[in-house]
């Protein structure tokens, strides 16, 4: 099994910063990509940022210039540095990890989600 554990969410004022962490563990042979998604009440889950094992990065337009995704391949960990936070960033943030297990099977695992609330 592959487990994904997220941390770093919380309550922050507009303009503040948070750093989310996501660690994947288990029978991972190859971790191909990790991404951060978010879902606000009444809205669809959207991809916020993703990064591949080769370093290819993608951001949703609304966070470009404010959020930065990075990775530590040795630790199978991805980070999301969130600066200049806005109330519209309020959502549950989920981490997804995809790759191949030691048994040669593809996997896609979700974390439990961490709440980010931006409010005065």
PDB file of C-alpha atoms in Angstrom:
ATOM      1  CA  UNK A   1       0.000   0.000   0.000  1.00  0.00           C
ATOM      2  CA  UNK A   2       0.982   3.606  -0.537  1.00  0.00           C
ATOM      3  CA  UNK A   3       0.078   6.170   2.065  1.00  0.00           C
ATOM      4  CA  UNK A   4      -0.063   9.925   1.680  1.00  0.00           C
ATOM      5  CA  UNK A   5       0.112  12.202   4.705  1.00  0.00           C
ATOM      6  CA  UNK A   6      -0.477  15.944   4.554  1.00  0.00           C
ATOM      7  CA  UNK A   7       0.268  18.645   7.058  1.00  0.00           C
ATOM      8  CA  UNK A   8       0.579  22.399   7.375  1.00  0.00           C
ATOM      9  CA  UNK A   9      -2.961  23.666   7.012  1.00  0.00           C
ATOM     10  CA  UNK A  10      -4.485  26.190   9.330  1.00  0.00           C
ATOM     11  CA  UNK A  11      -6.026  29.601   9.757  1.00  0.00           C
ATOM     12  CA  UNK A  12      -4.187  32.583   8.333  1.00  0.00           C
ATOM     13  CA  UNK A  13      -4.973  36.226   7.621  1.00  0.00           C
ATOM     14  CA  UNK A  14      -5.193  37.542   4.069  1.00  0.00           C
ATOM     15  CA  UNK A  15      -1.715  38.247   2.786  1.00  0.00           C
ATOM     16  CA  UNK A  16      -0.216  35.631   5.042  1.00  0.00           C
ATOM     17  CA  UNK A  17       1.651  32.470   4.199  1.00  0.00           C
ATOM     18  CA  UNK A  18       1.411  28.756   4.811  1.00  0.00           C
ATOM     19  CA  UNK A  19       3.596  25.849   3.812  1.00  0.00           C
ATOM     20  CA  UNK A  20       1.929  22.519   3.153  1.00  0.00           C
ATOM     21  CA  UNK A  21       3.806  19.242   3.199  1.00  0.00           C
ATOM     22  CA  UNK A  22       2.862  15.924   1.649  1.00  0.00           C
ATOM     23  CA  UNK A  23       4.814  12.745   2.252  1.00  0.00           C
ATOM     24  CA  UNK A  24       4.204   9.517   0.363  1.00  0.00           C
ATOM     25  CA  UNK A  25       5.303   6.227   1.855  1.00  0.00           C
ATOM     26  CA  UNK A  26       4.909   2.504   1.360  1.00  0.00           C
ATOM     27  CA  UNK A  27       5.844   0.133  -1.425  1.00  0.00           C
ATOM     28  CA  UNK A  28       6.909   2.819  -3.844  1.00  0.00           C
ATOM     29  CA  UNK A  29       9.191   1.786  -6.632  1.00  0.00           C
ATOM     30  CA  UNK A  30       8.799   4.957  -8.623  1.00  0.00           C
ATOM     31  CA  UNK A  31       6.968   8.140  -7.789  1.00  0.00           C
ATOM     32  CA  UNK A  32       6.060   9.744 -11.092  1.00  0.00           C
ATOM     33  CA  UNK A  33       4.129  12.780  -9.997  1.00  0.00           C
ATOM     34  CA  UNK A  34       2.632  14.532  -7.020  1.00  0.00           C
ATOM     35  CA  UNK A  35       0.053  17.241  -7.018  1.00  0.00           C
ATOM     36  CA  UNK A  36      -1.941  19.527  -4.803  1.00  0.00           C
ATOM     37  CA  UNK A  37      -5.671  19.862  -5.296  1.00  0.00           C
ATOM     38  CA  UNK A  38      -8.213  21.934  -3.442  1.00  0.00           C
ATOM     39  CA  UNK A  39     -11.935  21.864  -2.985  1.00  0.00           C
ATOM     40  CA  UNK A  40     -14.030  24.655  -1.562  1.00  0.00           C
ATOM     41  CA  UNK A  41     -17.606  24.079  -0.392  1.00  0.00           C
ATOM     42  CA  UNK A  42     -19.958  23.869  -3.341  1.00  0.00           C
ATOM     43  CA  UNK A  43     -17.145  23.833  -5.874  1.00  0.00           C
ATOM     44  CA  UNK A  44     -15.385  21.133  -7.824  1.00  0.00           C
ATOM     45  CA  UNK A  45     -11.983  19.903  -6.835  1.00  0.00           C
ATOM     46  CA  UNK A  46      -9.316  21.597  -8.895  1.00  0.00           C
ATOM     47  CA  UNK A  47      -5.667  20.985  -9.530  1.00  0.00           C
ATOM     48  CA  UNK A  48      -3.624  23.715  -7.882  1.00  0.00           C
ATOM     49  CA  UNK A  49      -0.092  22.627  -8.672  1.00  0.00           C
ATOM     50  CA  UNK A  50       1.705  19.506  -9.766  1.00  0.00           C
ATOM     51  CA  UNK A  51       5.265  18.362 -10.205  1.00  0.00           C
ATOM     52  CA  UNK A  52       6.657  15.308 -11.937  1.00  0.00           C
ATOM     53  CA  UNK A  53       9.714  13.273 -11.068  1.00  0.00           C
ATOM     54  CA  UNK A  54      11.474  15.052 -13.907  1.00  0.00           C
ATOM     55  CA  UNK A  55      10.675  18.465 -12.487  1.00  0.00           C
ATOM     56  CA  UNK A  56       7.877  19.540 -14.806  1.00  0.00           C
ATOM     57  CA  UNK A  57       5.635  21.970 -12.917  1.00  0.00           C
ATOM     58  CA  UNK A  58       2.128  23.201 -13.560  1.00  0.00           C
ATOM     59  CA  UNK A  59      -0.001  25.771 -11.705  1.00  0.00           C
ATOM     60  CA  UNK A  60      -3.571  26.863 -11.979  1.00  0.00           C
ATOM     61  CA  UNK A  61      -3.687  30.466 -13.171  1.00  0.00           C
ATOM     62  CA  UNK A  62      -5.175  31.818  -9.966  1.00  0.00           C
ATOM     63  CA  UNK A  63      -2.113  30.904  -7.889  1.00  0.00           C
ATOM     64  CA  UNK A  64       0.672  31.715 -10.309  1.00  0.00           C
ATOM     65  CA  UNK A  65       3.174  34.056  -8.741  1.00  0.00           C
ATOM     66  CA  UNK A  66       1.909  33.304  -5.243  1.00  0.00           C
ATOM     67  CA  UNK A  67       2.317  29.559  -4.769  1.00  0.00           C
ATOM     68  CA  UNK A  68       5.416  27.468  -5.277  1.00  0.00           C
ATOM     69  CA  UNK A  69       5.519  23.695  -5.475  1.00  0.00           C
ATOM     70  CA  UNK A  70       8.736  21.855  -4.756  1.00  0.00           C
ATOM     71  CA  UNK A  71       9.851  18.331  -4.015  1.00  0.00           C
ATOM     72  CA  UNK A  72      12.376  16.256  -2.152  1.00  0.00           C
ATOM     73  CA  UNK A  73      12.682  13.086  -4.195  1.00  0.00           C
ATOM     74  CA  UNK A  74      14.751  11.288  -1.569  1.00  0.00           C
ATOM     75  CA  UNK A  75      11.943  11.736   0.945  1.00  0.00           C
ATOM     76  CA  UNK A  76       9.055  11.271  -1.505  1.00  0.00           C
ATOM     77  CA  UNK A  77       7.782  14.578  -0.251  1.00  0.00           C
ATOM     78  CA  UNK A  78       6.240  17.550  -1.987  1.00  0.00           C
ATOM     79  CA  UNK A  79       5.691  21.022  -0.576  1.00  0.00           C
ATOM     80  CA  UNK A  80       3.380  23.853  -1.427  1.00  0.00           C
ATOM     81  CA  UNK A  81       4.548  27.267  -0.297  1.00  0.00           C
ATOM     82  CA  UNK A  82       1.551  29.575  -0.320  1.00  0.00           C
ATOM     83  CA  UNK A  83       2.203  33.297  -0.112  1.00  0.00           C
ATOM     84  CA  UNK A  84      -0.081  36.316  -0.399  1.00  0.00           C
ATOM     85  CA  UNK A  85      -3.036  34.185   0.550  1.00  0.00           C
ATOM     86  CA  UNK A  86      -6.508  35.376  -0.347  1.00  0.00           C
ATOM     87  CA  UNK A  87      -9.892  34.459   1.108  1.00  0.00           C
ATOM     88  CA  UNK A  88     -10.706  32.654  -2.127  1.00  0.00           C
ATOM     89  CA  UNK A  89      -7.838  30.275  -1.388  1.00  0.00           C
ATOM     90  CA  UNK A  90      -9.896  28.864   1.465  1.00  0.00           C
ATOM     91  CA  UNK A  91     -10.455  25.180   0.786  1.00  0.00           C
ATOM     92  CA  UNK A  92      -9.532  21.694   1.789  1.00  0.00           C
ATOM     93  CA  UNK A  93      -6.218  20.940   0.150  1.00  0.00           C
ATOM     94  CA  UNK A  94      -5.528  17.387  -0.957  1.00  0.00           C
ATOM     95  CA  UNK A  95      -2.312  15.783  -2.053  1.00  0.00           C
ATOM     96  CA  UNK A  96      -2.163  13.084  -4.705  1.00  0.00           C
ATOM     97  CA  UNK A  97       0.764  10.818  -5.447  1.00  0.00           C
ATOM     98  CA  UNK A  98       1.031   8.588  -8.475  1.00  0.00           C
ATOM     99  CA  UNK A  99       3.603   6.076  -9.567  1.00  0.00           C
ATOM    100  CA  UNK A 100       4.510   2.409  -9.561  1.00  0.00           C
ATOM    101  CA  UNK A 101       4.767  -0.036  -6.661  1.00  0.00           C
ATOM    102  CA  UNK A 102       7.522  -2.602  -6.172  1.00  0.00           C
ATOM    103  CA  UNK A 103       5.124  -5.145  -7.635  1.00  0.00           C
ATOM    104  CA  UNK A 104       4.941  -3.216 -10.871  1.00  0.00           C
ATOM    105  CA  UNK A 105       1.441  -1.940 -10.304  1.00  0.00           C
ATOM    106  CA  UNK A 106       0.428   1.649 -10.917  1.00  0.00           C
ATOM    107  CA  UNK A 107      -1.050   3.559  -8.029  1.00  0.00           C
ATOM    108  CA  UNK A 108      -2.744   6.817  -7.328  1.00  0.00           C
ATOM    109  CA  UNK A 109      -3.199   7.688  -3.673  1.00  0.00           C
ATOM    110  CA  UNK A 110      -4.899  10.602  -1.983  1.00  0.00           C
ATOM    111  CA  UNK A 111      -4.174  12.191   1.330  1.00  0.00           C
ATOM    112  CA  UNK A 112      -6.864  12.923   3.859  1.00  0.00           C
ATOM    113  CA  UNK A 113      -6.889  16.630   3.141  1.00  0.00           C
ATOM    114  CA  UNK A 114      -5.857  19.599   5.219  1.00  0.00           C
ATOM    115  CA  UNK A 115      -8.004  22.656   5.805  1.00  0.00           C
ATOM    116  CA  UNK A 116      -6.698  26.049   4.767  1.00  0.00           C
ATOM    117  CA  UNK A 117      -8.761  29.009   5.913  1.00  0.00           C
ATOM    118  CA  UNK A 118      -7.876  32.571   4.935  1.00  0.00           C
ATOM    119  CA  UNK A 119      -9.877  35.093   6.904  1.00  0.00           C
ATOM    120  CA  UNK A 120      -9.480  38.399   8.690  1.00  0.00           C
TER     121      UNK A 120
END
